[in-house]
Every structure is written in C-alpha cells, then in structure tokens.
Amino acid sequence: MGSSIEKQIKIPFDLPNGWVWGRGRDCFSDMTNTIPTGIDFDYIDIDSIDNREHKITKPKHLNVSDAPSRAKRAVYTGSVLFSLVRPYLQNIARVSEKHKDCIASTGFYVCNSNGVLSSEYLFYLMTSPYVINGLNQFMKGDNSPSINKDDIENWLYPIPPLPEQKRITYQIEKLLTQITKIASALK
C-alpha cells in the first residue's frame, strides 16, 4: 500500500518504521446500500449516537412503511459510523453485535475495513483528533455544515502493522478502563 501513495502528497507527519500512509479508499470496503424489508426495522440516525461515549444508544424501531428516505446504509458488526453532518460533534460509533441488523442513515459514512485495519484500531483512529480535525476543514454549508464521502476516502490515515494495531488498541482500552475506575471513585 505504501508504494501506491502519490509522490506529490504532503505527508502530515513522520511515521514509525513499518507504518505506512493510506487513503481511506485503500483502507475501507465500499459502503453497501440496503432497503428496509418486512414489517419493521431498527434505524440508526445521528440522534441514535451518544457522542460523548461514541456508542449507539437510541436506535429507532420503525415500521417499514415509515422508513425515512435516508435509511439506506447497511452496517455490520465492527462497522464504524462517522457522521458526515457536523463532524465536529463527533457522532461516531462502532456497531456492536447487538446493532448489526440495523440500517443506518446516509448521513453516516460507514467505515468497514478491507483487512488493512482492525475494527478496533479503525474506531480509535476515526475518533482521533487527527482525523476529526482534519476532516472538519472540508465542511461546507452554513445550516448543516457537512463533509462528503470523498473527503473521508481521500484523507490520509496512518496504518501500523496489524500486531501494532492490536498493541495500540490494548493500551487505549487499558487506559480507558483506568479512567473509568478513577472517575467512579471520585463520585
């Protein structure tokens, strides 16, 4: 992958040995559209995301006949939903097994790794200030400033080897567990 990066790009920062830069289009599988079928379905829109915890907390249970026109994005266990609308609000969440049969709004870019990134590393990468602040610069519009799928697919992402991704994820989760314990003890 590292060899497929254009020669004239501006590298955001130096990476450790063994890491490479890759564009989203080189890291993510294509998004899949679907339509609700049957009698009812669970729908994930922007309001369904807790943007502090980065979790899906309130999916809507809707009749298929009441499906919004934006209910089109297929999601899978491990998918990372990244809101295209007001990305600075950080409506980003990883899809758990519990929500794998939901349909998401087209207001999300659904990130699914093509095997280059672990789903855990992908989630922490997409919630990082580097990605959020970087993508915010592409927002357009006054009423509902948004980015588009090309902004995400053309962005450069730092890609460590898979074993390093696992170590990074382990350390982040270990620290988050400690933070949660400390916060609980302070209450």
Short mmCIF file of C-alpha atoms in Angstrom, two decimals:
data_model
loop_
_atom_site.label_atom_id
_atom_site.label_comp_id
_atom_site.label_asym_id
_atom_site.label_seq_id
_atom_site.Cartn_x
_atom_site.Cartn_y
_atom_site.Cartn_z
CA MET A 1 0.00 0.00 0.00
CA GLY A 2 2.71 2.47 0.89
CA SER A 3 4.06 2.32 -2.64
CA SER A 4 0.65 3.25 -4.10
CA ILE A 5 0.66 6.66 -2.44
CA GLU A 6 1.19 9.51 -4.88
CA LYS A 7 4.63 11.07 -4.87
CA GLN A 8 3.42 14.68 -4.57
CA ILE A 9 1.28 14.37 -1.46
CA LYS A 10 2.12 16.31 1.62
CA ILE A 11 2.79 13.82 4.40
CA PRO A 12 1.13 15.12 7.59
CA PHE A 13 3.86 13.78 9.90
CA ASP A 14 6.57 11.15 10.01
CA LEU A 15 5.52 7.63 10.93
CA PRO A 16 7.43 4.95 12.84
CA ASN A 17 9.26 2.30 10.83
CA GLY A 18 6.89 -0.26 9.39
CA TRP A 19 3.93 2.12 9.27
CA VAL A 20 2.52 3.49 6.00
CA TRP A 21 0.12 6.20 4.91
CA GLY A 22 -3.03 5.06 3.15
CA ARG A 23 -6.07 6.83 1.82
CA GLY A 24 -9.49 5.82 3.04
CA ARG A 25 -10.31 4.34 -0.36
CA ASP A 26 -7.33 1.99 0.15
CA CYS A 27 -8.38 1.00 3.68
CA PHE A 28 -12.19 0.80 3.61
CA SER A 29 -14.54 -1.52 1.79
CA ASP A 30 -17.19 0.14 -0.35
CA MET A 31 -20.34 1.09 1.52
CA THR A 32 -23.36 -1.11 0.90
CA ASN A 33 -26.85 0.27 0.45
CA THR A 34 -29.91 -1.68 1.51
CA ILE A 35 -33.59 -1.01 1.97
CA PRO A 36 -35.77 -1.95 4.93
CA THR A 37 -37.91 -5.03 4.32
CA GLY A 38 -40.53 -6.90 6.28
CA ILE A 39 -42.76 -5.16 8.80
CA ASP A 40 -40.33 -3.16 10.90
CA PHE A 41 -36.64 -2.43 11.34
CA ASP A 42 -34.15 -0.67 13.61
CA TYR A 43 -32.77 2.61 12.28
CA ILE A 44 -29.63 4.44 13.34
CA ASP A 45 -29.64 8.17 12.71
CA ILE A 46 -27.48 10.90 14.19
CA ASP A 47 -29.75 11.15 17.26
CA SER A 48 -29.09 7.46 17.97
CA ILE A 49 -25.44 8.16 18.83
CA ASP A 50 -24.10 9.20 22.23
CA ASN A 51 -21.29 11.46 21.04
CA ARG A 52 -19.56 11.50 24.43
CA GLU A 53 -19.33 7.72 24.76
CA HIS A 54 -19.21 7.09 20.98
CA LYS A 55 -21.91 4.44 21.28
CA ILE A 56 -25.21 3.64 19.63
CA THR A 57 -27.69 4.20 22.46
CA LYS A 58 -31.06 5.01 20.93
CA PRO A 59 -31.77 3.31 17.60
CA LYS A 60 -35.32 3.90 16.42
CA HIS A 61 -37.71 1.00 15.89
CA LEU A 62 -39.80 1.93 12.84
CA ASN A 63 -42.41 0.40 10.58
CA VAL A 64 -41.02 -0.18 7.11
CA SER A 65 -43.84 1.99 5.75
CA ASP A 66 -42.46 4.89 7.84
CA ALA A 67 -38.84 4.43 6.74
CA PRO A 68 -37.05 7.72 6.15
CA SER A 69 -35.61 8.11 2.65
CA ARG A 70 -32.13 8.26 4.25
CA ALA A 71 -32.47 4.74 5.74
CA LYS A 72 -30.13 3.05 3.28
CA ARG A 73 -26.74 2.19 4.80
CA ALA A 74 -26.05 -1.44 5.65
CA VAL A 75 -23.98 -1.93 8.81
CA TYR A 76 -22.10 -4.92 10.17
CA THR A 77 -20.53 -5.89 13.47
CA GLY A 78 -17.38 -3.76 13.72
CA SER A 79 -18.53 -1.07 11.26
CA VAL A 80 -17.60 2.44 12.37
CA LEU A 81 -20.28 5.06 11.75
CA PHE A 82 -18.87 8.54 11.12
CA SER A 83 -21.36 11.39 10.81
CA LEU A 84 -20.92 13.44 7.65
CA VAL A 85 -23.05 16.22 9.15
CA ARG A 86 -21.27 18.47 11.64
CA PRO A 87 -18.34 16.07 12.15
CA TYR A 88 -17.01 18.32 14.93
CA LEU A 89 -19.86 16.99 17.12
CA GLN A 90 -18.15 13.58 16.95
CA ASN A 91 -21.23 11.43 16.29
CA ILE A 92 -19.06 8.37 15.77
CA ALA A 93 -19.77 4.83 16.98
CA ARG A 94 -18.71 1.25 16.42
CA VAL A 95 -21.51 -1.17 15.56
CA SER A 96 -21.79 -3.95 18.12
CA GLU A 97 -23.27 -7.40 17.55
CA LYS A 98 -26.50 -6.06 19.08
CA HIS A 99 -26.92 -3.49 16.28
CA LYS A 100 -25.60 -5.47 13.29
CA ASP A 101 -29.05 -5.80 11.72
CA CYS A 102 -29.86 -2.09 11.89
CA ILE A 103 -29.97 0.20 8.89
CA ALA A 104 -28.10 3.49 9.18
CA SER A 105 -28.79 6.91 7.74
CA THR A 106 -27.00 8.12 4.64
CA GLY A 107 -25.84 10.91 6.97
CA PHE A 108 -23.11 8.47 8.03
CA TYR A 109 -20.05 7.23 6.26
CA VAL A 110 -19.93 3.54 7.21
CA CYS A 111 -16.28 2.54 7.61
CA ASN A 112 -15.61 -1.17 7.14
CA SER A 113 -12.02 -2.29 6.95
CA ASN A 114 -10.93 -4.18 3.87
CA GLY A 115 -8.48 -6.08 6.10
CA VAL A 116 -5.81 -3.38 6.39
CA LEU A 117 -7.17 -2.11 9.73
CA SER A 118 -8.61 -3.98 12.69
CA SER A 119 -12.11 -2.74 13.53
CA GLU A 120 -10.91 -1.69 16.99
CA TYR A 121 -7.99 0.35 15.65
CA LEU A 122 -10.26 1.79 12.96
CA PHE A 123 -12.67 3.01 15.66
CA TYR A 124 -9.95 4.72 17.72
CA LEU A 125 -8.40 6.17 14.56
CA MET A 126 -11.72 7.67 13.41
CA THR A 127 -12.31 9.20 16.88
CA SER A 128 -8.81 10.69 17.00
CA PRO A 129 -8.26 14.46 16.87
CA TYR A 130 -6.06 13.92 13.80
CA VAL A 131 -8.98 12.53 11.79
CA ILE A 132 -11.78 14.67 13.23
CA ASN A 133 -9.92 17.97 13.00
CA GLY A 134 -8.52 17.06 9.61
CA LEU A 135 -11.91 16.25 8.13
CA ASN A 136 -13.55 19.30 9.73
CA GLN A 137 -11.56 21.51 7.35
CA PHE A 138 -13.66 20.18 4.44
CA MET A 139 -17.04 21.16 5.89
CA LYS A 140 -19.31 23.08 3.54
CA GLY A 141 -22.63 24.78 4.18
CA ASP A 142 -23.94 27.16 6.79
CA ASN A 143 -27.11 25.49 8.02
CA SER A 144 -25.80 21.93 8.42
CA PRO A 145 -22.08 22.04 7.65
CA SER A 146 -21.10 18.68 6.21
CA ILE A 147 -18.33 16.71 4.63
CA ASN A 148 -18.79 14.10 1.92
CA LYS A 149 -17.65 10.56 1.30
CA ASP A 150 -14.80 11.71 -0.93
CA ASP A 151 -13.34 13.71 1.95
CA ILE A 152 -13.14 10.53 4.06
CA GLU A 153 -11.96 8.34 1.20
CA ASN A 154 -9.22 10.78 0.13
CA TRP A 155 -7.93 11.52 3.65
CA LEU A 156 -4.55 10.04 4.64
CA TYR A 157 -4.62 7.57 7.54
CA PRO A 158 -1.58 6.27 9.47
CA ILE A 159 -1.51 2.49 9.22
CA PRO A 160 0.65 0.43 11.55
CA PRO A 161 1.19 -3.30 11.05
CA LEU A 162 -1.72 -5.36 12.44
CA PRO A 163 0.20 -6.59 15.53
CA GLU A 164 0.97 -2.94 16.37
CA GLN A 165 -2.70 -2.04 15.89
CA LYS A 166 -3.59 -4.69 18.46
CA ARG A 167 -1.00 -3.32 20.93
CA ILE A 168 -2.25 0.25 20.45
CA THR A 169 -5.86 -0.83 20.93
CA TYR A 170 -4.95 -2.82 24.05
CA GLN A 171 -3.16 0.17 25.60
CA ILE A 172 -6.02 2.57 24.80
CA GLU A 173 -8.60 0.22 26.29
CA LYS A 174 -6.44 -0.37 29.35
CA LEU A 175 -6.16 3.40 29.93
CA LEU A 176 -9.87 3.95 29.34
CA THR A 177 -10.66 1.27 31.94
CA GLN A 178 -8.38 3.02 34.44
CA ILE A 179 -10.02 6.39 33.70
CA THR A 180 -13.47 4.88 34.25
CA LYS A 181 -12.37 3.41 37.60
CA ILE A 182 -10.90 6.72 38.74
CA ALA A 183 -14.00 8.65 37.64
CA SER A 184 -16.22 6.21 39.56
CA ALA A 185 -14.06 6.53 42.66
CA LEU A 186 -14.33 10.33 42.52
CA LYS A 187 -18.14 10.31 42.50
#
